CSV table of C-alpha atoms and ligand atoms in Angstrom, one decimal:
chain,number,residue,atom,x,y,z
A,5,MET,CA,-21.4,-28.2,-16.4
A,6,THR,CA,-20.8,-28.5,-19.7
A,7,GLU,CA,-19.0,-31.4,-21.9
A,8,GLY,CA,-16.8,-29.3,-23.1
A,9,PRO,CA,-12.7,-28.8,-21.7
A,10,ARG,CA,-13.0,-26.8,-18.5
A,11,VAL,CA,-10.5,-24.9,-18.5
A,12,ARG,CA,-8.8,-22.6,-14.8
A,13,PHE,CA,-7.0,-19.1,-14.7
A,14,ALA,CA,-5.4,-19.7,-11.3
A,15,PRO,CA,-3.8,-16.4,-10.2
A,16,SER,CA,-2.0,-15.2,-6.9
A,17,PRO,CA,-2.5,-12.5,-5.8
A,18,THR,CA,0.2,-9.8,-6.0
A,19,GLY,CA,-0.6,-6.3,-6.5
A,20,TYR,CA,-0.5,-5.9,-9.4
A,21,VAL,CA,-1.7,-8.4,-12.4
A,22,HIS,CA,1.8,-9.3,-14.9
A,23,VAL,CA,0.9,-9.1,-18.5
A,24,GLY,CA,2.0,-12.1,-18.1
A,25,SER,CA,-0.8,-13.6,-16.7
A,26,ALA,CA,-3.1,-11.5,-18.5
A,27,TRP,CA,-1.2,-14.0,-21.6
A,28,THR,CA,-2.0,-17.1,-20.0
A,29,ALA,CA,-5.7,-15.5,-19.1
A,30,LEU,CA,-6.4,-15.0,-22.3
A,31,PHE,CA,-5.1,-18.2,-24.3
A,32,ASN,CA,-7.3,-20.0,-21.3
A,33,TRP,CA,-10.2,-17.9,-22.3
A,34,LEU,CA,-9.8,-18.5,-26.0
A,35,PHE,CA,-9.2,-22.3,-25.6
A,36,ALA,CA,-13.0,-22.1,-23.2
A,37,ARG,CA,-14.8,-20.0,-26.3
A,38,GLY,CA,-13.2,-22.0,-29.4
A,39,GLN,CA,-13.9,-25.2,-27.5
A,40,GLY,CA,-17.5,-24.8,-26.4
A,41,GLY,CA,-15.7,-25.1,-22.7
A,42,THR,CA,-15.6,-23.3,-19.3
A,43,PHE,CA,-13.6,-20.8,-17.7
A,44,VAL,CA,-13.1,-20.7,-14.3
A,45,LEU,CA,-11.1,-18.4,-12.4
A,46,ARG,CA,-9.7,-19.4,-9.4
A,47,ILE,CA,-7.5,-17.3,-6.6
A,48,GLU,CA,-4.9,-19.2,-5.7
A,49,ASP,CA,-4.4,-17.0,-2.1
A,50,THR,CA,-3.5,-20.0,0.5
A,51,ASP,CA,0.2,-17.4,1.4
A,52,GLU,CA,-1.4,-15.5,4.1
A,53,GLN,CA,0.8,-12.6,3.7
A,54,ARG,CA,-0.3,-12.0,0.1
A,55,ASN,CA,-3.9,-12.5,0.9
A,56,ARG,CA,-5.4,-8.6,1.0
A,57,GLU,CA,-8.6,-8.8,-0.9
A,58,GLU,CA,-8.1,-5.4,-2.6
A,59,TRP,CA,-5.8,-7.6,-4.7
A,60,VAL,CA,-8.5,-9.9,-6.0
A,61,GLU,CA,-11.0,-6.8,-6.8
A,62,GLY,CA,-7.8,-5.8,-9.2
A,63,ILE,CA,-7.9,-9.8,-10.7
A,64,CYS,CA,-11.3,-9.1,-11.3
A,65,SER,CA,-11.4,-5.7,-12.6
A,66,GLY,CA,-8.1,-6.2,-14.7
A,67,LEU,CA,-10.1,-9.3,-16.7
A,68,THR,CA,-13.6,-7.3,-17.3
A,69,TRP,CA,-11.6,-4.7,-18.5
A,70,LEU,CA,-9.8,-6.9,-21.0
A,71,GLY,CA,-13.9,-8.6,-21.5
A,72,LEU,CA,-12.6,-11.6,-20.4
A,73,ASP,CA,-15.4,-13.6,-18.3
A,74,TRP,CA,-15.4,-16.8,-16.1
A,75,ASP,CA,-18.4,-18.4,-16.2
A,76,GLU,CA,-16.9,-19.9,-13.0
A,77,GLY,CA,-15.7,-18.2,-9.3
A,78,PRO,CA,-13.9,-16.2,-8.1
A,79,TYR,CA,-13.1,-19.6,-6.1
A,80,ARG,CA,-10.7,-18.6,-3.1
A,81,GLN,CA,-8.0,-21.0,-2.0
A,82,SER,CA,-8.3,-19.5,1.4
A,83,GLU,CA,-11.7,-20.4,1.4
A,84,ARG,CA,-11.2,-24.1,0.6
A,85,ARG,CA,-9.6,-26.0,3.6
A,86,SER,CA,-11.4,-28.2,3.9
A,87,LEU,CA,-10.6,-29.3,1.0
A,88,TYR,CA,-7.0,-29.8,1.4
A,89,ASP,CA,-7.2,-31.6,4.9
A,90,GLU,CA,-9.8,-34.5,3.2
A,91,ALA,CA,-7.0,-34.7,0.7
A,92,LEU,CA,-4.2,-34.7,3.8
A,93,ALA,CA,-6.2,-37.1,5.3
A,94,THR,CA,-6.6,-39.5,1.9
A,95,LEU,CA,-2.8,-39.1,1.6
A,96,LEU,CA,-1.7,-39.8,5.2
A,97,ALA,CA,-4.3,-43.0,5.7
A,98,ALA,CA,-2.1,-44.2,2.1
A,99,GLY,CA,1.4,-43.6,3.8
A,100,ALA,CA,1.8,-41.2,0.4
A,101,VAL,CA,2.8,-38.9,2.8
A,102,TYR,CA,5.6,-38.6,6.6
A,103,TRP,CA,6.3,-36.0,8.4
A,104,CYS,CA,9.9,-34.5,8.7
A,105,ASP,CA,11.2,-32.2,11.4
A,106,CYS,CA,14.3,-31.4,9.6
A,107,THR,CA,15.6,-27.5,9.5
A,108,ARG,CA,16.5,-26.3,6.1
A,109,GLU,CA,19.6,-25.9,8.0
A,110,ALA,CA,19.5,-29.1,8.8
A,111,VAL,CA,18.5,-30.4,5.1
A,112,GLU,CA,21.6,-27.9,2.9
A,113,ALA,CA,24.1,-29.5,5.7
A,114,ARG,CA,23.6,-32.4,4.7
A,115,SER,CA,22.8,-32.6,1.1
A,116,GLY,CA,25.4,-33.9,-0.6
A,117,PRO,CA,26.9,-33.1,-5.2
A,118,ARG,CA,22.7,-33.0,-5.8
A,119,PRO,CA,21.2,-30.1,-3.2
A,120,GLY,CA,18.3,-31.2,-1.6
A,121,TYR,CA,16.3,-33.4,0.9
A,122,ASP,CA,17.9,-36.3,1.0
A,123,GLY,CA,14.2,-38.0,2.3
A,124,TRP,CA,15.9,-38.1,6.2
A,125,CYS,CA,12.6,-39.0,7.6
A,126,ARG,CA,11.5,-40.9,5.1
A,127,ASP,CA,11.6,-43.8,7.3
A,128,ARG,CA,11.6,-42.6,10.9
A,129,GLY,CA,7.8,-43.0,11.4
A,130,LEU,CA,7.0,-39.4,13.1
A,131,GLU,CA,4.2,-38.4,14.5
A,132,PRO,CA,2.6,-35.2,13.6
A,133,GLY,CA,4.1,-32.1,16.0
A,134,PRO,CA,5.6,-28.4,16.0
A,135,GLY,CA,7.8,-27.3,13.7
A,136,ARG,CA,7.1,-31.1,11.8
A,137,ALA,CA,6.2,-30.7,7.9
A,138,LEU,CA,4.2,-33.1,6.0
A,139,ARG,CA,6.3,-34.3,2.9
A,140,LEU,CA,5.2,-36.9,-0.3
A,141,ARG,CA,6.7,-39.8,-0.6
A,142,VAL,CA,7.1,-39.9,-4.0
A,143,PRO,CA,7.8,-43.5,-5.8
A,144,ARG,CA,11.6,-44.8,-6.0
A,145,PRO,CA,12.5,-45.8,-8.5
A,146,GLY,CA,10.5,-44.7,-11.3
A,147,VAL,CA,9.9,-42.2,-13.4
A,148,THR,CA,7.2,-39.9,-13.7
A,149,SER,CA,5.9,-38.7,-17.4
A,150,PHE,CA,3.2,-36.7,-19.0
A,151,ASP,CA,2.0,-34.7,-21.8
A,152,ASP,CA,2.1,-31.5,-22.3
A,153,VAL,CA,0.4,-29.9,-25.7
A,154,ILE,CA,3.4,-27.5,-26.6
A,155,ARG,CA,6.2,-29.5,-25.5
A,156,GLY,CA,5.5,-33.0,-26.3
A,157,ARG,CA,5.8,-35.8,-23.3
A,158,ILE,CA,8.2,-34.6,-20.9
A,159,THR,CA,9.2,-38.1,-18.8
A,160,VAL,CA,11.3,-37.3,-15.3
A,161,ALA,CA,13.1,-40.2,-13.3
A,162,ASN,CA,11.8,-39.9,-9.4
A,163,GLU,CA,15.6,-39.6,-8.6
A,164,ALA,CA,15.3,-36.3,-9.3
A,165,LEU,CA,12.5,-35.4,-7.2
A,166,ASP,CA,12.5,-34.7,-3.6
A,167,ASP,CA,10.3,-36.0,-1.0
A,168,PHE,CA,8.7,-32.0,-1.4
A,169,VAL,CA,6.4,-30.9,1.6
A,170,VAL,CA,3.2,-30.7,0.4
A,171,ALA,CA,1.9,-28.7,3.9
A,172,LYS,CA,3.5,-27.1,7.0
A,173,SER,CA,3.3,-28.6,10.5
A,174,SER,CA,-0.8,-26.0,11.3
A,175,GLY,CA,-1.6,-28.5,8.5
A,176,ALA,CA,-1.4,-25.6,6.0
A,177,PRO,CA,-1.3,-26.7,2.3
A,178,LEU,CA,2.1,-25.4,0.4
A,179,PHE,CA,1.0,-24.6,-3.4
A,180,LEU,CA,1.6,-27.9,-5.1
A,181,LEU,CA,-1.4,-29.6,-2.9
A,182,ALA,CA,-4.1,-26.2,-2.9
A,183,ASN,CA,-3.2,-26.7,-7.0
A,184,VAL,CA,-3.9,-30.4,-7.7
A,185,VAL,CA,-6.8,-31.1,-4.8
A,186,ASP,CA,-8.4,-27.9,-6.3
A,187,ASP,CA,-7.8,-29.1,-10.3
A,188,MET,CA,-9.4,-32.8,-9.4
A,189,ALA,CA,-12.1,-30.7,-7.7
A,190,MET,CA,-12.7,-28.0,-10.3
A,191,GLY,CA,-12.4,-31.4,-12.8
A,192,ILE,CA,-10.2,-28.7,-15.2
A,193,THR,CA,-8.9,-31.4,-18.2
A,194,HIS,CA,-6.8,-28.6,-19.6
A,195,VAL,CA,-4.0,-26.9,-17.4
A,196,ILE,CA,-3.1,-24.2,-19.8
A,197,ARG,CA,-0.3,-22.2,-17.5
A,198,ALA,CA,3.0,-20.1,-17.5
A,199,GLU,CA,6.3,-22.7,-18.0
A,200,ASP,CA,7.8,-20.9,-14.5
A,201,HIS,CA,5.3,-23.5,-13.9
A,202,LEU,CA,6.9,-26.2,-15.6
A,203,THR,CA,9.6,-27.8,-12.8
A,204,ASN,CA,6.6,-28.1,-10.6
A,205,THR,CA,4.3,-30.5,-12.4
A,206,SER,CA,6.2,-33.9,-12.6
A,207,LYS,CA,4.8,-33.0,-8.8
A,208,ALA,CA,1.8,-31.7,-9.3
A,209,VAL,CA,1.4,-35.6,-11.5
A,210,LEU,CA,2.7,-38.1,-8.4
A,211,LEU,CA,0.5,-35.6,-6.8
A,212,TRP,CA,-2.8,-36.1,-8.9
A,213,THR,CA,-2.3,-40.2,-8.5
A,214,ALA,CA,-1.4,-40.1,-5.0
A,215,LEU,CA,-4.4,-39.0,-4.5
A,216,GLY,CA,-6.3,-41.3,-6.9
A,217,GLY,CA,-7.2,-38.3,-9.1
A,218,GLY,CA,-8.1,-39.9,-12.9
A,219,PRO,CA,-7.4,-39.2,-16.3
A,220,LEU,CA,-4.5,-36.0,-15.8
A,221,PRO,CA,-5.3,-33.2,-18.0
A,222,VAL,CA,-3.4,-32.1,-21.2
A,223,PHE,CA,-1.1,-29.4,-19.8
A,224,ALA,CA,0.0,-26.8,-22.1
A,225,HIS,CA,3.0,-25.0,-21.2
A,226,LEU,CA,3.5,-21.6,-22.5
A,227,PRO,CA,6.6,-20.3,-23.4
A,228,LEU,CA,8.8,-17.5,-21.7
A,229,LEU,CA,7.8,-14.3,-22.1
A,230,VAL,CA,10.9,-12.2,-22.8
A,231,ASN,CA,11.8,-8.3,-23.2
A,232,GLU,CA,14.0,-7.0,-26.1
A,233,ARG,CA,17.6,-8.1,-25.2
A,234,ARG,CA,16.5,-11.7,-24.7
A,235,GLN,CA,15.4,-11.4,-20.5
A,236,LYS,CA,12.3,-12.8,-19.0
A,237,LEU,CA,9.7,-9.8,-18.7
A,238,SER,CA,10.8,-8.6,-15.2
A,239,LYS,CA,9.0,-5.9,-12.8
A,240,ARG,CA,12.0,-4.1,-12.4
A,241,ARG,CA,13.2,-3.6,-15.8
A,242,ASP,CA,9.9,-3.8,-17.9
A,243,ASP,CA,5.7,-2.0,-17.5
A,244,VAL,CA,4.7,-5.7,-16.5
A,245,ALA,CA,1.7,-4.3,-14.8
A,246,LEU,CA,-1.4,-4.7,-16.7
A,247,GLU,CA,-2.6,-1.7,-15.0
A,248,TRP,CA,0.1,0.2,-16.3
A,249,TYR,CA,-1.5,-0.5,-20.2
A,250,ARG,CA,-5.0,0.4,-19.2
A,251,ASP,CA,-3.9,3.7,-17.0
A,252,GLN,CA,-1.6,4.5,-20.6
A,253,GLY,CA,-4.3,4.4,-22.7
A,254,TYR,CA,-3.8,1.0,-24.0
A,255,LEU,CA,-7.4,-0.4,-25.9
A,256,PRO,CA,-8.5,-3.6,-24.1
A,257,GLY,CA,-8.5,-4.9,-27.8
A,258,ALA,CA,-5.3,-4.0,-29.0
A,259,LEU,CA,-3.3,-5.5,-26.0
A,260,LEU,CA,-5.6,-8.6,-26.1
A,261,ASN,CA,-5.0,-9.4,-29.8
A,262,TYR,CA,-1.5,-8.3,-29.6
A,263,LEU,CA,-1.4,-10.8,-26.3
A,264,ALA,CA,-2.7,-12.8,-28.0
A,265,LEU,CA,0.1,-12.7,-31.4
A,266,LEU,CA,2.8,-14.1,-29.2
A,267,GLY,CA,4.0,-17.6,-29.4
A,268,TRP,CA,1.0,-18.0,-31.4
A,269,GLY,CA,-0.3,-16.3,-34.5
A,270,PRO,CA,-3.0,-17.6,-37.4
A,271,GLU,CA,-1.3,-19.2,-40.5
A,272,ASP,CA,-2.2,-16.4,-43.0
A,273,GLY,CA,0.2,-14.1,-40.6
A,274,ARG,CA,-2.8,-11.4,-40.3
A,275,GLU,CA,-2.3,-9.1,-37.8
A,276,VAL,CA,-5.2,-7.2,-36.7
A,277,LEU,CA,-7.8,-9.8,-35.3
A,278,SER,CA,-11.1,-9.0,-33.6
A,279,LEU,CA,-12.1,-11.1,-30.4
A,280,GLU,CA,-14.3,-13.0,-32.1
A,281,GLU,CA,-11.8,-14.2,-35.2
A,282,LEU,CA,-9.4,-14.6,-32.7
A,283,VAL,CA,-11.5,-17.9,-30.8
A,284,GLY,CA,-12.6,-18.8,-33.2
A,285,GLU,CA,-9.0,-18.7,-35.1
A,286,PHE,CA,-7.0,-19.8,-31.9
A,287,ARG,CA,-5.1,-23.6,-31.8
A,288,LEU,CA,-3.4,-24.7,-28.5
A,289,SER,CA,-1.4,-27.1,-30.4
A,290,ALA,CA,-0.5,-25.1,-33.1
A,291,VAL,CA,1.2,-22.6,-30.2
A,292,GLY,CA,5.2,-22.2,-29.9
A,293,HIS,CA,7.8,-22.9,-27.5
A,294,SER,CA,10.8,-20.4,-27.8
A,295,PRO,CA,10.1,-17.6,-26.0
A,296,ALA,CA,8.6,-14.6,-27.4
A,297,TYR,CA,9.1,-11.4,-27.4
A,298,PHE,CA,6.6,-8.7,-25.2
A,299,ASP,CA,7.6,-5.7,-27.6
A,300,VAL,CA,5.9,-2.8,-26.4
A,301,VAL,CA,6.8,-0.8,-29.6
A,302,LYS,CA,4.5,-3.0,-31.6
A,303,LEU,CA,2.0,-3.2,-29.5
A,304,THR,CA,1.5,0.7,-29.2
A,305,HIS,CA,1.7,0.8,-33.1
A,306,LEU,CA,-1.2,-1.5,-33.0
A,307,ASN,CA,-2.9,0.4,-29.7
A,308,GLY,CA,-2.5,3.4,-33.0
A,309,VAL,CA,-4.4,1.5,-35.2
A,310,TYR,CA,-7.2,0.4,-32.8
A,311,ILE,CA,-7.6,4.1,-31.9
A,312,ARG,CA,-7.9,5.4,-35.4
A,313,ALA,CA,-10.0,2.3,-36.2
A,314,LEU,CA,-12.4,3.9,-33.7
A,315,PRO,CA,-15.8,5.5,-34.4
A,316,VAL,CA,-14.7,9.6,-33.1
A,317,GLY,CA,-17.7,9.8,-30.6
A,318,GLU,CA,-16.3,6.2,-28.8
A,319,PHE,CA,-12.7,8.0,-29.7
A,320,VAL,CA,-14.0,10.9,-27.6
A,321,ASP,CA,-15.8,8.9,-25.2
A,322,ALA,CA,-12.1,7.1,-24.5
A,323,CYS,CA,-10.5,10.1,-23.6
A,324,ARG,CA,-12.5,11.7,-20.9
A,325,PRO,CA,-10.7,9.6,-18.3
A,326,TRP,CA,-7.4,11.0,-19.8
A,327,LEU,CA,-9.0,14.8,-20.2
A,328,ALA,CA,-10.8,14.9,-16.9
A,329,SER,CA,-7.3,14.6,-15.0
A,330,GLY,CA,-5.3,16.7,-18.1
A,331,PRO,CA,-3.2,19.5,-16.4
A,332,TRP,CA,-5.3,22.7,-16.6
A,333,PRO,CA,-7.6,23.8,-14.0
A,334,PRO,CA,-10.8,21.5,-14.5
A,335,GLU,CA,-13.1,24.4,-15.6
A,336,ALA,CA,-10.6,25.5,-18.6
A,337,PHE,CA,-11.6,22.5,-20.0
A,338,ASP,CA,-13.7,23.3,-23.4
A,339,GLN,CA,-15.7,19.9,-25.1
A,340,GLY,CA,-16.4,21.8,-28.0
A,341,ALA,CA,-13.2,22.5,-28.5
A,342,PHE,CA,-11.7,20.0,-27.7
A,343,ASP,CA,-14.8,17.5,-30.3
A,344,ARG,CA,-13.6,19.7,-33.2
A,345,MET,CA,-9.9,18.8,-32.9
A,346,ALA,CA,-10.8,15.1,-31.7
A,347,PRO,CA,-10.6,13.7,-35.0
A,348,LEU,CA,-7.2,15.3,-35.9
A,349,VAL,CA,-5.6,14.6,-32.4
A,350,GLN,CA,-7.3,10.4,-33.0
A,351,GLU,CA,-5.1,10.2,-36.2
A,352,ARG,CA,-2.2,10.9,-34.6
A,353,VAL,CA,-1.9,9.4,-31.3
A,354,SER,CA,-0.7,5.6,-30.3
A,355,THR,CA,-1.8,5.8,-26.6
A,356,LEU,CA,-4.7,7.4,-24.8
A,357,GLY,CA,-2.8,8.5,-22.2
A,358,GLU,CA,-0.6,10.7,-24.8
A,359,VAL,CA,-4.2,13.3,-26.1
A,360,PRO,CA,-4.4,15.8,-22.8
A,361,ALA,CA,-0.5,16.7,-24.5
A,362,TRP,CA,-1.8,17.0,-27.4
A,363,VAL,CA,-4.2,18.9,-27.1
A,364,ASP,CA,-3.4,21.4,-23.8
A,365,PHE,CA,-2.5,24.5,-25.7
A,366,LEU,CA,-6.4,24.8,-25.6
A,367,PHE,CA,-7.4,24.7,-22.5
A,368,LEU,CA,-4.1,26.1,-20.8
A,369,ALA,CA,-3.9,29.7,-20.1
A,370,GLN,CA,-0.8,29.9,-21.1
A,371,PRO,CA,0.8,27.3,-23.3
A,372,VAL,CA,3.7,25.5,-21.4
A,373,ILE,CA,6.2,26.6,-24.2
A,374,ASP,CA,9.5,23.3,-24.4
A,375,LYS,CA,12.4,24.8,-24.5
A,376,ALA,CA,14.3,22.9,-27.0
A,377,SER,CA,11.8,23.3,-29.7
A,378,TRP,CA,11.6,27.2,-28.7
A,379,ASP,CA,15.5,26.9,-29.0
A,380,LYS,CA,15.4,25.5,-31.9
A,381,ALA,CA,12.6,26.6,-33.8
A,382,VAL,CA,12.5,30.8,-32.8
A,383,VAL,CA,15.3,32.0,-31.2
A,384,ASN,CA,18.2,30.2,-33.6
A,385,ASN,CA,15.9,31.0,-36.5
A,386,PRO,CA,16.9,34.2,-38.5
A,387,HIS,CA,12.9,34.3,-39.6
A,388,ALA,CA,11.3,33.7,-36.0
A,389,GLY,CA,10.9,37.6,-35.6
A,390,GLN,CA,9.6,38.3,-38.3
A,391,VAL,CA,7.9,35.4,-39.3
A,392,LEU,CA,5.5,36.2,-35.9
A,393,ASP,CA,5.7,39.8,-36.3
A,394,ALA,CA,4.0,39.3,-40.2
A,395,SER,CA,1.1,36.5,-39.0
A,396,LEU,CA,0.6,38.8,-35.8
A,397,ASP,CA,-0.5,41.3,-38.5
A,398,ARG,CA,-2.2,39.2,-41.2
A,399,TYR,CA,-3.6,36.9,-38.6
A,400,GLY,CA,-5.8,40.4,-37.0
A,401,VAL,CA,-7.3,41.0,-40.6
A,402,CYS,CA,-7.4,37.5,-42.0
A,403,LEU,CA,-11.1,35.4,-41.8
A,404,TRP,CA,-10.9,33.1,-39.4
A,405,GLU,CA,-10.7,30.2,-41.0
A,406,ALA,CA,-8.4,27.4,-41.3
A,407,GLN,CA,-7.9,27.4,-44.9
A,408,GLU,CA,-7.5,30.9,-45.0
A,409,LEU,CA,-5.4,31.2,-42.2
A,410,HIS,CA,-3.1,28.5,-44.1
A,411,ARG,CA,-3.3,31.0,-47.6
A,412,VAL,CA,-2.4,34.3,-45.0
A,413,THR,CA,1.1,32.0,-43.5
A,414,LEU,CA,2.3,30.6,-47.3
A,415,GLU,CA,1.7,34.0,-48.1
A,416,LEU,CA,3.8,35.9,-45.6
A,417,GLY,CA,6.4,33.0,-45.7
A,418,GLU,CA,7.0,33.1,-49.2
A,419,ARG,CA,7.4,37.5,-48.8
A,420,LEU,CA,10.3,36.1,-46.7
A,421,GLY,CA,11.2,34.2,-49.4
A,422,LEU,CA,10.2,30.4,-46.4
A,423,LYS,CA,8.7,27.3,-47.2
A,424,LEU,CA,5.8,26.5,-45.9
A,425,ALA,CA,7.3,23.9,-43.0
A,426,ARG,CA,10.4,26.7,-42.2
A,427,THR,CA,6.7,29.4,-41.4
A,428,GLN,CA,4.9,27.4,-39.8
A,429,ALA,CA,7.8,26.2,-37.4
A,430,PRO,CA,8.0,29.6,-34.6
A,431,ILE,CA,4.5,29.7,-34.8
A,432,ARG,CA,3.5,26.2,-33.9
A,433,VAL,CA,6.1,26.9,-31.1
A,434,ALA,CA,4.5,29.9,-30.4
A,435,VAL,CA,0.9,29.2,-30.3
A,436,THR,CA,1.2,25.1,-29.0
A,437,GLY,CA,4.6,25.2,-27.0
A,438,ARG,CA,5.7,22.2,-28.9
A,439,SER,CA,7.4,21.8,-32.0
A,440,VAL,CA,4.9,18.6,-32.3
A,441,GLY,CA,0.5,18.9,-32.7
A,442,PRO,CA,-1.6,18.8,-34.4
A,443,PRO,CA,-2.6,20.5,-37.9
A,444,LEU,CA,-1.3,24.2,-37.1
A,445,PHE,CA,-4.0,26.0,-38.9
A,446,GLU,CA,-6.8,23.7,-37.7
A,447,SER,CA,-5.5,24.6,-34.0
A,448,LEU,CA,-5.0,27.8,-34.7
A,449,GLU,CA,-9.1,27.7,-36.2
A,450,VAL,CA,-10.2,26.2,-32.7
A,451,LEU,CA,-7.8,28.2,-30.4
A,452,GLY,CA,-9.5,31.7,-31.5
A,453,ARG,CA,-8.4,34.6,-33.4
A,454,ASP,CA,-7.5,36.6,-29.6
A,455,ARG,CA,-5.4,33.5,-28.1
A,456,THR,CA,-3.8,32.9,-30.6
A,457,ALA,CA,-3.4,37.1,-30.9
A,458,ALA,CA,-1.5,36.8,-27.3
A,459,ARG,CA,0.3,34.0,-27.6
A,460,LEU,CA,2.1,35.4,-30.9
A,461,THR,CA,2.5,39.2,-28.8
A,462,ALA,CA,3.9,36.7,-25.4
A,463,ALA,CA,6.6,35.1,-28.0
A,464,LEU,CA,8.1,38.4,-29.7
A,465,ILE,CA,8.1,39.9,-26.3
A,466,ARG,CA,10.9,36.6,-24.9
A,467,LEU,CA,12.6,36.6,-28.3
A,468,ARG,CA,12.9,39.9,-28.0
A,469,ALA,CA,13.6,39.5,-24.0
A,470,GLU,CA,16.1,37.1,-25.1
A,471,LEU,CA,18.5,38.5,-27.7
A,472,SER,CA,18.8,41.8,-26.1
B,19,LIG,N1,-1.3,-19.7,-8.8
B,19,LIG,C1,0.0,-19.7,-9.5
B,19,LIG,C2,0.6,-18.7,-10.2
B,19,LIG,O1,0.5,-17.3,-10.3
B,19,LIG,C3,-0.2,-20.6,-11.1
B,19,LIG,C4,-0.7,-22.0,-10.3
B,19,LIG,C5,-1.5,-22.6,-12.5
B,19,LIG,O2,-1.3,-21.8,-13.2
B,19,LIG,O3,-1.3,-23.5,-12.3
B,19,LIG,O4,1.9,-18.3,-10.9
């Protein structure tokens, strides 16, 4: 073990990695790396219903994709049962826990103004048996306090805490017990986690004390992540799966950079920081406690900044997975053509997932014509027919090179009394299918004279048919 702090990322497998979890992992990781500490990965999989190996793999691959490496683990709570058994034995021997046979219905039926467990079995001296759970004997009266780096000192009257269940009748530990036993066993010095756990922490502290755990770890409960309506991020309303961001073509560096700026930021307000800079500058004590707005628009903008900063070769490589599943037949893909367009596309996209739509016209036999663009730029444009006709004519004989295509198009537009943008619009829709895309003349140059001519002809035929 190194001398520095020991932190852990302790996700419960849920089938996907929540961006809030990735954020928690990042803050733990930044803290560990900045302080020369140890970052432990612990899978909290005591819930047998939610215990699938591929979900653990999903967590590991999500962290790996982000570049957050761990020093120890993944430990799995499902493989550490003997530790929890020992802890329960210690608690039983000390009289710190007791067996309880109350059903949920009985607890509810008895509960007074404050819902919760009333300590019914506290002094009944029950033996273990089916349907009996182990509850912690919360010391009463008393108070429980702990320090939170982000929220200051927190003190709770023990009267507000039920004698909570630590293990089922089978001896299977509940979340809090396994969580605390592991934090003790792993020598965790700083518990940095989501604010949802704040209400659990007083209970964790009671357990820690009951188990004779020595000095408490330092706690840091991160702020809540909210959406644009200030609602807690939820999987029903918001895109919360890390995998979704990966599949949309967000770059891990951009996502980490963005996440680091939630609830924290460097003093000088810089918004683009490398991972090294983040490690050097991150301060846990500077994390705020007000809810942090997870702004996908801002993230997407930052992702565009990261995409544009890539050397073009890296951009081309990064695009490969999206190009491999583009909407064209695989054999129609032409890497050389893509490479020529790549610098122009790189300047204009915010995610890699947008890339295929910018180049599909090159690899599809026919462009997919967007109806709204077609109607606006062609059908409802009184000059469209003349522009398409004239361009078909002029493109048939001019030098096939972007600058020359530009010049020729400018000239044919002028003859019709049109500005360049108005001249380009019907040509762009006819050839690429959309009104927005990479620069037109470079696109035509790469597409080639014959295919351009075929598309202009097809557009003219369609236009005449629609107008007749
Ligand atoms: N397993 C808990 C969760 O996924 C985290 C517990 C902790 O960080 O202490 O929410």
